[in-house]
Amino acid sequence: AQKITQTQPGMFVQEKEAVTLDCTYDTSDPSYGLFWYKQPSSGEMIFLIYQGSYDQQNATEGRYSLNFQKARKSANLVISASQLGDSAMYFCAMREPTGANSKLTFGKGITLSVRP
Amino acid sequence: NAGVTQTPKFQVLKTGQSMTLQCAQDMNHEYMSWYRQDPGMGLRLIHYSVGAGITDQGEVPNGYNVSRSTTEDFPLRLLSAAPSQTSVYFCASSYSPGRGGYTFGSGTRLTVV
């Protein structure tokens, strides 16, 4: 079974609108961390946001927020006020368990295109 | 502050050749890892290390070797290159398995012909 599932096909959003990118995960460990990364066409991996499994509040970083629903095992990324520069591939990742031997596992990614 | 440096950026190998992909970080990170990225597959973990002298296998370790003799360096060795190893390779490091994001190198695009 996949640990990280990103099933949306290519996503499109109008500039200045908000968009939600879906991510579900699977783990039996109570201690884990969830990440979102952005990969623009230039290829680099850019860290966006982190959510710990014990965090009481949803993580936010500027225009990025993470809609963490623990019972549903979902960690959706919300991008507000989309910009043309947000066009990229977005990866959800999970680290489990948190600790010295933890591994970071990625989903297959979602392509986001922002229309002017 | 260079971050994570990967060399080379591009490489073409013939089937059966061996080579080493270099990865170095100057952030005193304990945790380092190698991923390969293939279209439609996301990033898959090859090998990782939680400190000097300690390495372990990830999801797709076959055909690759690693060693970690220093905190700074984590080279990835292809023993006998195969066309199936054509991919983009990323090295990543982290200070500790905590809240911080992993820092990625810029990647190495490898083609095996």
PDB file of C-alpha atoms in Angstrom:
ATOM      1  CA  ALA A   1       0.000   0.000   0.000  1.00  0.00           C
ATOM      2  CA  GLN A   2       1.207   3.463  -0.806  1.00  0.00           C
ATOM      3  CA  LYS A   3       2.204   5.510   2.186  1.00  0.00           C
ATOM      4  CA  ILE A   4       1.526   8.818   0.459  1.00  0.00           C
ATOM      5  CA  THR A   5      -1.255   9.196  -2.081  1.00  0.00           C
ATOM      6  CA  GLN A   6      -1.672  12.140  -4.402  1.00  0.00           C
ATOM      7  CA  THR A   7      -4.345  11.262  -6.930  1.00  0.00           C
ATOM      8  CA  GLN A   8      -5.367  14.573  -8.455  1.00  0.00           C
ATOM      9  CA  PRO A   9      -4.598  14.950 -12.125  1.00  0.00           C
ATOM     10  CA  GLY A  10      -3.067  18.188 -13.282  1.00  0.00           C
ATOM     11  CA  MET A  11      -4.651  21.074 -11.425  1.00  0.00           C
ATOM     12  CA  PHE A  12      -5.498  24.477 -12.857  1.00  0.00           C
ATOM     13  CA  VAL A  13      -6.264  27.659 -10.934  1.00  0.00           C
ATOM     14  CA  GLN A  14      -6.906  31.234 -11.906  1.00  0.00           C
ATOM     15  CA  GLU A  15      -4.378  33.780 -10.706  1.00  0.00           C
ATOM     16  CA  LYS A  16      -5.291  35.315  -7.316  1.00  0.00           C
ATOM     17  CA  GLU A  17      -7.650  32.447  -6.452  1.00  0.00           C
ATOM     18  CA  ALA A  18      -7.041  29.793  -3.786  1.00  0.00           C
ATOM     19  CA  VAL A  19      -6.322  26.148  -4.584  1.00  0.00           C
ATOM     20  CA  THR A  20      -6.211  22.964  -2.521  1.00  0.00           C
ATOM     21  CA  LEU A  21      -3.843  20.122  -3.326  1.00  0.00           C
ATOM     22  CA  ASP A  22      -4.844  16.807  -1.808  1.00  0.00           C
ATOM     23  CA  CYS A  23      -2.662  14.364   0.087  1.00  0.00           C
ATOM     24  CA  THR A  24      -3.605  11.288   2.077  1.00  0.00           C
ATOM     25  CA  TYR A  25      -1.192   9.154   4.019  1.00  0.00           C
ATOM     26  CA  ASP A  26      -1.009   5.785   5.683  1.00  0.00           C
ATOM     27  CA  THR A  27       0.890   4.993   8.848  1.00  0.00           C
ATOM     28  CA  SER A  28       0.368   3.066  12.047  1.00  0.00           C
ATOM     29  CA  ASP A  29       2.981   5.064  13.929  1.00  0.00           C
ATOM     30  CA  PRO A  30       1.543   7.774  16.207  1.00  0.00           C
ATOM     31  CA  SER A  31       4.581   9.987  15.702  1.00  0.00           C
ATOM     32  CA  TYR A  32       5.175  11.281  12.192  1.00  0.00           C
ATOM     33  CA  GLY A  33       5.734  14.450  10.214  1.00  0.00           C
ATOM     34  CA  LEU A  34       4.187  15.675   7.000  1.00  0.00           C
ATOM     35  CA  PHE A  35       5.884  17.924   4.455  1.00  0.00           C
ATOM     36  CA  TRP A  36       5.054  19.701   1.249  1.00  0.00           C
ATOM     37  CA  TYR A  37       7.676  20.495  -1.368  1.00  0.00           C
ATOM     38  CA  LYS A  38       7.494  22.537  -4.561  1.00  0.00           C
ATOM     39  CA  GLN A  39       9.445  21.634  -7.674  1.00  0.00           C
ATOM     40  CA  PRO A  40       9.381  24.307 -10.385  1.00  0.00           C
ATOM     41  CA  SER A  41      10.392  23.562 -13.948  1.00  0.00           C
ATOM     42  CA  SER A  42      13.998  24.405 -13.060  1.00  0.00           C
ATOM     43  CA  GLY A  43      14.067  21.200 -11.021  1.00  0.00           C
ATOM     44  CA  GLU A  44      15.055  22.227  -7.509  1.00  0.00           C
ATOM     45  CA  MET A  45      13.118  20.962  -4.502  1.00  0.00           C
ATOM     46  CA  ILE A  46      11.802  23.764  -2.295  1.00  0.00           C
ATOM     47  CA  PHE A  47      10.506  23.067   1.214  1.00  0.00           C
ATOM     48  CA  LEU A  48       7.155  24.764   1.832  1.00  0.00           C
ATOM     49  CA  ILE A  49       5.566  23.642   5.075  1.00  0.00           C
ATOM     50  CA  TYR A  50       5.693  21.055   7.863  1.00  0.00           C
ATOM     51  CA  GLN A  51       3.057  19.528  10.144  1.00  0.00           C
ATOM     52  CA  GLY A  52       3.850  17.295  13.090  1.00  0.00           C
ATOM     53  CA  SER A  53       1.400  14.588  14.089  1.00  0.00           C
ATOM     54  CA  TYR A  54       1.065  16.008  17.588  1.00  0.00           C
ATOM     55  CA  ASP A  55       0.675  19.617  16.520  1.00  0.00           C
ATOM     56  CA  GLN A  56      -2.568  21.047  17.806  1.00  0.00           C
ATOM     57  CA  GLN A  57      -2.932  23.673  15.112  1.00  0.00           C
ATOM     58  CA  ASN A  58      -2.694  23.541  11.350  1.00  0.00           C
ATOM     59  CA  ALA A  59       0.625  24.777  10.025  1.00  0.00           C
ATOM     60  CA  THR A  60       0.803  28.030   8.084  1.00  0.00           C
ATOM     61  CA  GLU A  61       3.661  29.665   6.199  1.00  0.00           C
ATOM     62  CA  GLY A  62       2.737  32.847   4.400  1.00  0.00           C
ATOM     63  CA  ARG A  63       0.318  31.935   1.584  1.00  0.00           C
ATOM     64  CA  TYR A  64       0.647  28.238   2.362  1.00  0.00           C
ATOM     65  CA  SER A  65      -1.435  26.424   4.931  1.00  0.00           C
ATOM     66  CA  LEU A  66      -1.846  22.760   5.677  1.00  0.00           C
ATOM     67  CA  ASN A  67      -5.324  21.410   6.310  1.00  0.00           C
ATOM     68  CA  PHE A  68      -4.465  18.556   8.667  1.00  0.00           C
ATOM     69  CA  GLN A  69      -7.262  16.088   9.363  1.00  0.00           C
ATOM     70  CA  LYS A  70      -5.669  13.410  11.470  1.00  0.00           C
ATOM     71  CA  ALA A  71      -8.633  11.061  11.704  1.00  0.00           C
ATOM     72  CA  ARG A  72      -8.994  11.065   7.920  1.00  0.00           C
ATOM     73  CA  LYS A  73      -5.213  10.852   7.470  1.00  0.00           C
ATOM     74  CA  SER A  74      -5.187  13.768   5.104  1.00  0.00           C
ATOM     75  CA  ALA A  75      -2.787  16.701   4.845  1.00  0.00           C
ATOM     76  CA  ASN A  76      -3.992  18.974   2.095  1.00  0.00           C
ATOM     77  CA  LEU A  77      -1.991  22.000   1.011  1.00  0.00           C
ATOM     78  CA  VAL A  78      -3.914  25.229   0.536  1.00  0.00           C
ATOM     79  CA  ILE A  79      -2.325  27.984  -1.511  1.00  0.00           C
ATOM     80  CA  SER A  80      -4.087  31.311  -1.184  1.00  0.00           C
ATOM     81  CA  ALA A  81      -3.955  34.135  -3.732  1.00  0.00           C
ATOM     82  CA  SER A  82      -2.232  32.036  -6.409  1.00  0.00           C
ATOM     83  CA  GLN A  83       0.565  33.613  -8.389  1.00  0.00           C
ATOM     84  CA  LEU A  84       1.982  32.696 -11.784  1.00  0.00           C
ATOM     85  CA  GLY A  85       5.162  31.605 -10.022  1.00  0.00           C
ATOM     86  CA  ASP A  86       3.187  28.941  -8.160  1.00  0.00           C
ATOM     87  CA  SER A  87       3.034  26.884 -11.357  1.00  0.00           C
ATOM     88  CA  ALA A  88       5.066  23.798 -10.459  1.00  0.00           C
ATOM     89  CA  MET A  89       4.951  20.185  -9.321  1.00  0.00           C
ATOM     90  CA  TYR A  90       3.986  19.756  -5.668  1.00  0.00           C
ATOM     91  CA  PHE A  91       4.996  16.788  -3.566  1.00  0.00           C
ATOM     92  CA  CYS A  92       3.577  15.624  -0.273  1.00  0.00           C
ATOM     93  CA  ALA A  93       5.962  13.635   1.931  1.00  0.00           C
ATOM     94  CA  MET A  94       5.854  11.854   5.269  1.00  0.00           C
ATOM     95  CA  ARG A  95       8.590  11.109   7.744  1.00  0.00           C
ATOM     96  CA  GLU A  96       7.979   8.170  10.051  1.00  0.00           C
ATOM     97  CA  PRO A  97       8.710   7.457  12.676  1.00  0.00           C
ATOM     98  CA  THR A  98      10.221  10.682  13.943  1.00  0.00           C
ATOM     99  CA  GLY A  99      13.577   9.752  15.369  1.00  0.00           C
ATOM    100  CA  ALA A 100      17.092   8.772  14.441  1.00  0.00           C
ATOM    101  CA  ASN A 101      16.182   6.224  11.794  1.00  0.00           C
ATOM    102  CA  SER A 102      13.255   7.980  10.212  1.00  0.00           C
ATOM    103  CA  LYS A 103      12.712   7.962   6.469  1.00  0.00           C
ATOM    104  CA  LEU A 104      11.095  10.561   4.245  1.00  0.00           C
ATOM    105  CA  THR A 105       8.636   9.038   1.759  1.00  0.00           C
ATOM    106  CA  PHE A 106       7.197  11.038  -1.135  1.00  0.00           C
ATOM    107  CA  GLY A 107       3.978  10.902  -3.077  1.00  0.00           C
ATOM    108  CA  LYS A 108       3.972  10.970  -6.863  1.00  0.00           C
ATOM    109  CA  GLY A 109       3.243  14.671  -7.055  1.00  0.00           C
ATOM    110  CA  ILE A 110       0.605  16.996  -8.468  1.00  0.00           C
ATOM    111  CA  THR A 111       1.154  19.468 -11.294  1.00  0.00           C
ATOM    112  CA  LEU A 112      -0.343  22.904 -10.676  1.00  0.00           C
ATOM    113  CA  SER A 113      -0.786  25.428 -13.457  1.00  0.00           C
ATOM    114  CA  VAL A 114      -1.784  28.995 -12.649  1.00  0.00           C
ATOM    115  CA  ARG A 115      -3.665  30.815 -15.411  1.00  0.00           C
ATOM    116  CA  PRO A 116      -3.331  34.600 -15.817  1.00  0.00           C
TER     117      PRO A 116
ATOM    118  CA  ASN B   1      26.827  29.016   2.822  1.00  0.00           C
ATOM    119  CA  ALA B   2      26.705  26.504  -0.044  1.00  0.00           C
ATOM    120  CA  GLY B   3      24.037  24.174   1.411  1.00  0.00           C
ATOM    121  CA  VAL B   4      23.953  20.823  -0.394  1.00  0.00           C
ATOM    122  CA  THR B   5      26.266  20.527  -3.387  1.00  0.00           C
ATOM    123  CA  GLN B   6      25.869  17.768  -5.944  1.00  0.00           C
ATOM    124  CA  THR B   7      28.285  16.996  -8.732  1.00  0.00           C
ATOM    125  CA  PRO B   8      28.118  16.463 -11.611  1.00  0.00           C
ATOM    126  CA  LYS B   9      24.914  18.127 -12.815  1.00  0.00           C
ATOM    127  CA  PHE B  10      24.736  15.999 -15.941  1.00  0.00           C
ATOM    128  CA  GLN B  11      26.322  12.673 -16.850  1.00  0.00           C
ATOM    129  CA  VAL B  12      26.055  10.168 -19.679  1.00  0.00           C
ATOM    130  CA  LEU B  13      27.304   6.651 -19.013  1.00  0.00           C
ATOM    131  CA  LYS B  14      27.562   3.543 -21.104  1.00  0.00           C
ATOM    132  CA  THR B  15      25.964   0.359 -19.823  1.00  0.00           C
ATOM    133  CA  GLY B  16      28.328  -1.406 -17.464  1.00  0.00           C
ATOM    134  CA  GLN B  17      30.367   1.645 -16.511  1.00  0.00           C
ATOM    135  CA  SER B  18      30.696   2.680 -12.904  1.00  0.00           C
ATOM    136  CA  MET B  19      30.684   6.143 -11.430  1.00  0.00           C
ATOM    137  CA  THR B  20      30.232   8.085  -8.216  1.00  0.00           C
ATOM    138  CA  LEU B  21      27.750  10.880  -7.678  1.00  0.00           C
ATOM    139  CA  GLN B  22      29.099  13.325  -5.155  1.00  0.00           C
ATOM    140  CA  CYS B  23      27.116  15.020  -2.405  1.00  0.00           C
ATOM    141  CA  ALA B  24      28.524  17.428   0.153  1.00  0.00           C
ATOM    142  CA  GLN B  25      26.849  19.649   2.739  1.00  0.00           C
ATOM    143  CA  ASP B  26      28.342  22.346   4.921  1.00  0.00           C
ATOM    144  CA  MET B  27      25.513  22.665   7.460  1.00  0.00           C
ATOM    145  CA  ASN B  28      26.750  19.994   9.880  1.00  0.00           C
ATOM    146  CA  HIS B  29      23.670  17.919   9.143  1.00  0.00           C
ATOM    147  CA  GLU B  30      23.637  14.417  10.582  1.00  0.00           C
ATOM    148  CA  TYR B  31      20.977  13.026   8.280  1.00  0.00           C
ATOM    149  CA  MET B  32      21.717  12.601   4.554  1.00  0.00           C
ATOM    150  CA  SER B  33      19.877  10.665   1.887  1.00  0.00           C
ATOM    151  CA  TRP B  34      19.789   9.885  -1.830  1.00  0.00           C
ATOM    152  CA  TYR B  35      16.630   9.842  -3.950  1.00  0.00           C
ATOM    153  CA  ARG B  36      15.931   9.133  -7.566  1.00  0.00           C
ATOM    154  CA  GLN B  37      13.129  10.855  -9.439  1.00  0.00           C
ATOM    155  CA  ASP B  38      11.445   9.226 -12.397  1.00  0.00           C
ATOM    156  CA  PRO B  39       8.424  10.549 -14.317  1.00  0.00           C
ATOM    157  CA  GLY B  40       5.174   9.675 -12.562  1.00  0.00           C
ATOM    158  CA  MET B  41       6.989   7.989  -9.654  1.00  0.00           C
ATOM    159  CA  GLY B  42       7.755  10.854  -7.312  1.00  0.00           C
ATOM    160  CA  LEU B  43      11.028  10.614  -5.388  1.00  0.00           C
ATOM    161  CA  ARG B  44      12.120   7.201  -4.184  1.00  0.00           C
ATOM    162  CA  LEU B  45      14.643   6.696  -1.418  1.00  0.00           C
ATOM    163  CA  ILE B  46      17.801   4.808  -2.412  1.00  0.00           C
ATOM    164  CA  HIS B  47      20.015   4.953   0.693  1.00  0.00           C
ATOM    165  CA  TYR B  48      20.246   7.127   3.739  1.00  0.00           C
ATOM    166  CA  SER B  49      22.597   7.842   6.625  1.00  0.00           C
ATOM    167  CA  VAL B  50      21.906   9.110  10.145  1.00  0.00           C
ATOM    168  CA  GLY B  51      25.545   9.938  10.841  1.00  0.00           C
ATOM    169  CA  ALA B  52      29.152   9.212   9.939  1.00  0.00           C
ATOM    170  CA  GLY B  53      29.723   5.488   9.652  1.00  0.00           C
ATOM    171  CA  ILE B  54      25.992   4.628   9.617  1.00  0.00           C
ATOM    172  CA  THR B  55      24.068   3.885   6.429  1.00  0.00           C
ATOM    173  CA  ASP B  56      20.904   1.987   5.595  1.00  0.00           C
ATOM    174  CA  GLN B  57      18.895   0.966   2.555  1.00  0.00           C
ATOM    175  CA  GLY B  58      15.842   2.747   1.302  1.00  0.00           C
ATOM    176  CA  GLU B  59      13.147   1.639  -1.108  1.00  0.00           C
ATOM    177  CA  VAL B  60      15.280   1.057  -4.227  1.00  0.00           C
ATOM    178  CA  PRO B  61      18.871   0.236  -3.140  1.00  0.00           C
ATOM    179  CA  ASN B  62      19.804  -2.378  -5.738  1.00  0.00           C
ATOM    180  CA  GLY B  63      22.698  -1.361  -7.974  1.00  0.00           C
ATOM    181  CA  TYR B  64      23.853   1.421  -5.652  1.00  0.00           C
ATOM    182  CA  ASN B  65      26.381   1.648  -2.836  1.00  0.00           C
ATOM    183  CA  VAL B  66      26.984   4.386  -0.297  1.00  0.00           C
ATOM    184  CA  SER B  67      29.416   5.173   2.478  1.00  0.00           C
ATOM    185  CA  ARG B  68      29.599   7.961   5.052  1.00  0.00           C
ATOM    186  CA  SER B  69      33.138   8.474   6.255  1.00  0.00           C
ATOM    187  CA  THR B  70      32.584  12.131   7.227  1.00  0.00           C
ATOM    188  CA  THR B  71      29.594  14.200   8.304  1.00  0.00           C
ATOM    189  CA  GLU B  72      29.945  16.388   5.205  1.00  0.00           C
ATOM    190  CA  ASP B  73      30.084  13.833   2.377  1.00  0.00           C
ATOM    191  CA  PHE B  74      27.711  11.126   1.217  1.00  0.00           C
ATOM    192  CA  PRO B  75      28.721   9.739  -2.202  1.00  0.00           C
ATOM    193  CA  LEU B  76      26.490   7.416  -4.218  1.00  0.00           C
ATOM    194  CA  ARG B  77      28.229   4.755  -6.298  1.00  0.00           C
ATOM    195  CA  LEU B  78      26.753   3.044  -9.327  1.00  0.00           C
ATOM    196  CA  LEU B  79      28.537  -0.252  -9.576  1.00  0.00           C
ATOM    197  CA  SER B  80      27.611  -1.293 -13.136  1.00  0.00           C
ATOM    198  CA  ALA B  81      25.287   1.207 -14.789  1.00  0.00           C
ATOM    199  CA  ALA B  82      22.120  -0.023 -16.466  1.00  0.00           C
ATOM    200  CA  PRO B  83      19.601   1.872 -18.627  1.00  0.00           C
ATOM    201  CA  SER B  84      17.061   1.439 -15.800  1.00  0.00           C
ATOM    202  CA  GLN B  85      19.232   3.757 -13.707  1.00  0.00           C
ATOM    203  CA  THR B  86      18.589   6.650 -16.071  1.00  0.00           C
ATOM    204  CA  SER B  87      17.035   9.173 -13.727  1.00  0.00           C
ATOM    205  CA  VAL B  88      17.457  12.425 -11.857  1.00  0.00           C
ATOM    206  CA  TYR B  89      19.248  11.907  -8.557  1.00  0.00           C
ATOM    207  CA  PHE B  90      18.800  14.154  -5.546  1.00  0.00           C
ATOM    208  CA  CYS B  91      20.817  14.309  -2.387  1.00  0.00           C
ATOM    209  CA  ALA B  92      19.120  15.747   0.707  1.00  0.00           C
ATOM    210  CA  SER B  93      20.222  16.524   4.237  1.00  0.00           C
ATOM    211  CA  SER B  94      18.634  17.467   7.528  1.00  0.00           C
ATOM    212  CA  TYR B  95      20.000  18.603  10.878  1.00  0.00           C
ATOM    213  CA  SER B  96      17.935  16.064  12.740  1.00  0.00           C
ATOM    214  CA  PRO B  97      14.664  14.210  12.264  1.00  0.00           C
ATOM    215  CA  GLY B  98      12.732  17.136  13.684  1.00  0.00           C
ATOM    216  CA  ARG B  99      10.530  19.863  12.394  1.00  0.00           C
ATOM    217  CA  GLY B 100      12.887  21.245   9.829  1.00  0.00           C
ATOM    218  CA  GLY B 101      12.577  20.576   6.164  1.00  0.00           C
ATOM    219  CA  TYR B 102      15.193  18.648   4.299  1.00  0.00           C
ATOM    220  CA  THR B 103      17.604  20.676   2.160  1.00  0.00           C
ATOM    221  CA  PHE B 104      17.987  19.284  -1.334  1.00  0.00           C
ATOM    222  CA  GLY B 105      20.846  19.544  -3.769  1.00  0.00           C
ATOM    223  CA  SER B 106      20.163  20.743  -7.301  1.00  0.00           C
ATOM    224  CA  GLY B 107      20.151  17.225  -8.710  1.00  0.00           C
ATOM    225  CA  THR B 108      22.191  15.115 -11.121  1.00  0.00           C
ATOM    226  CA  ARG B 109      20.617  14.099 -14.419  1.00  0.00           C
ATOM    227  CA  LEU B 110      22.062  10.719 -15.363  1.00  0.00           C
ATOM    228  CA  THR B 111      21.560   8.983 -18.694  1.00  0.00           C
ATOM    229  CA  VAL B 112      22.732   5.418 -19.232  1.00  0.00           C
ATOM    230  CA  VAL B 113      22.956   4.350 -22.866  1.00  0.00           C
TER     231      VAL B 113
END
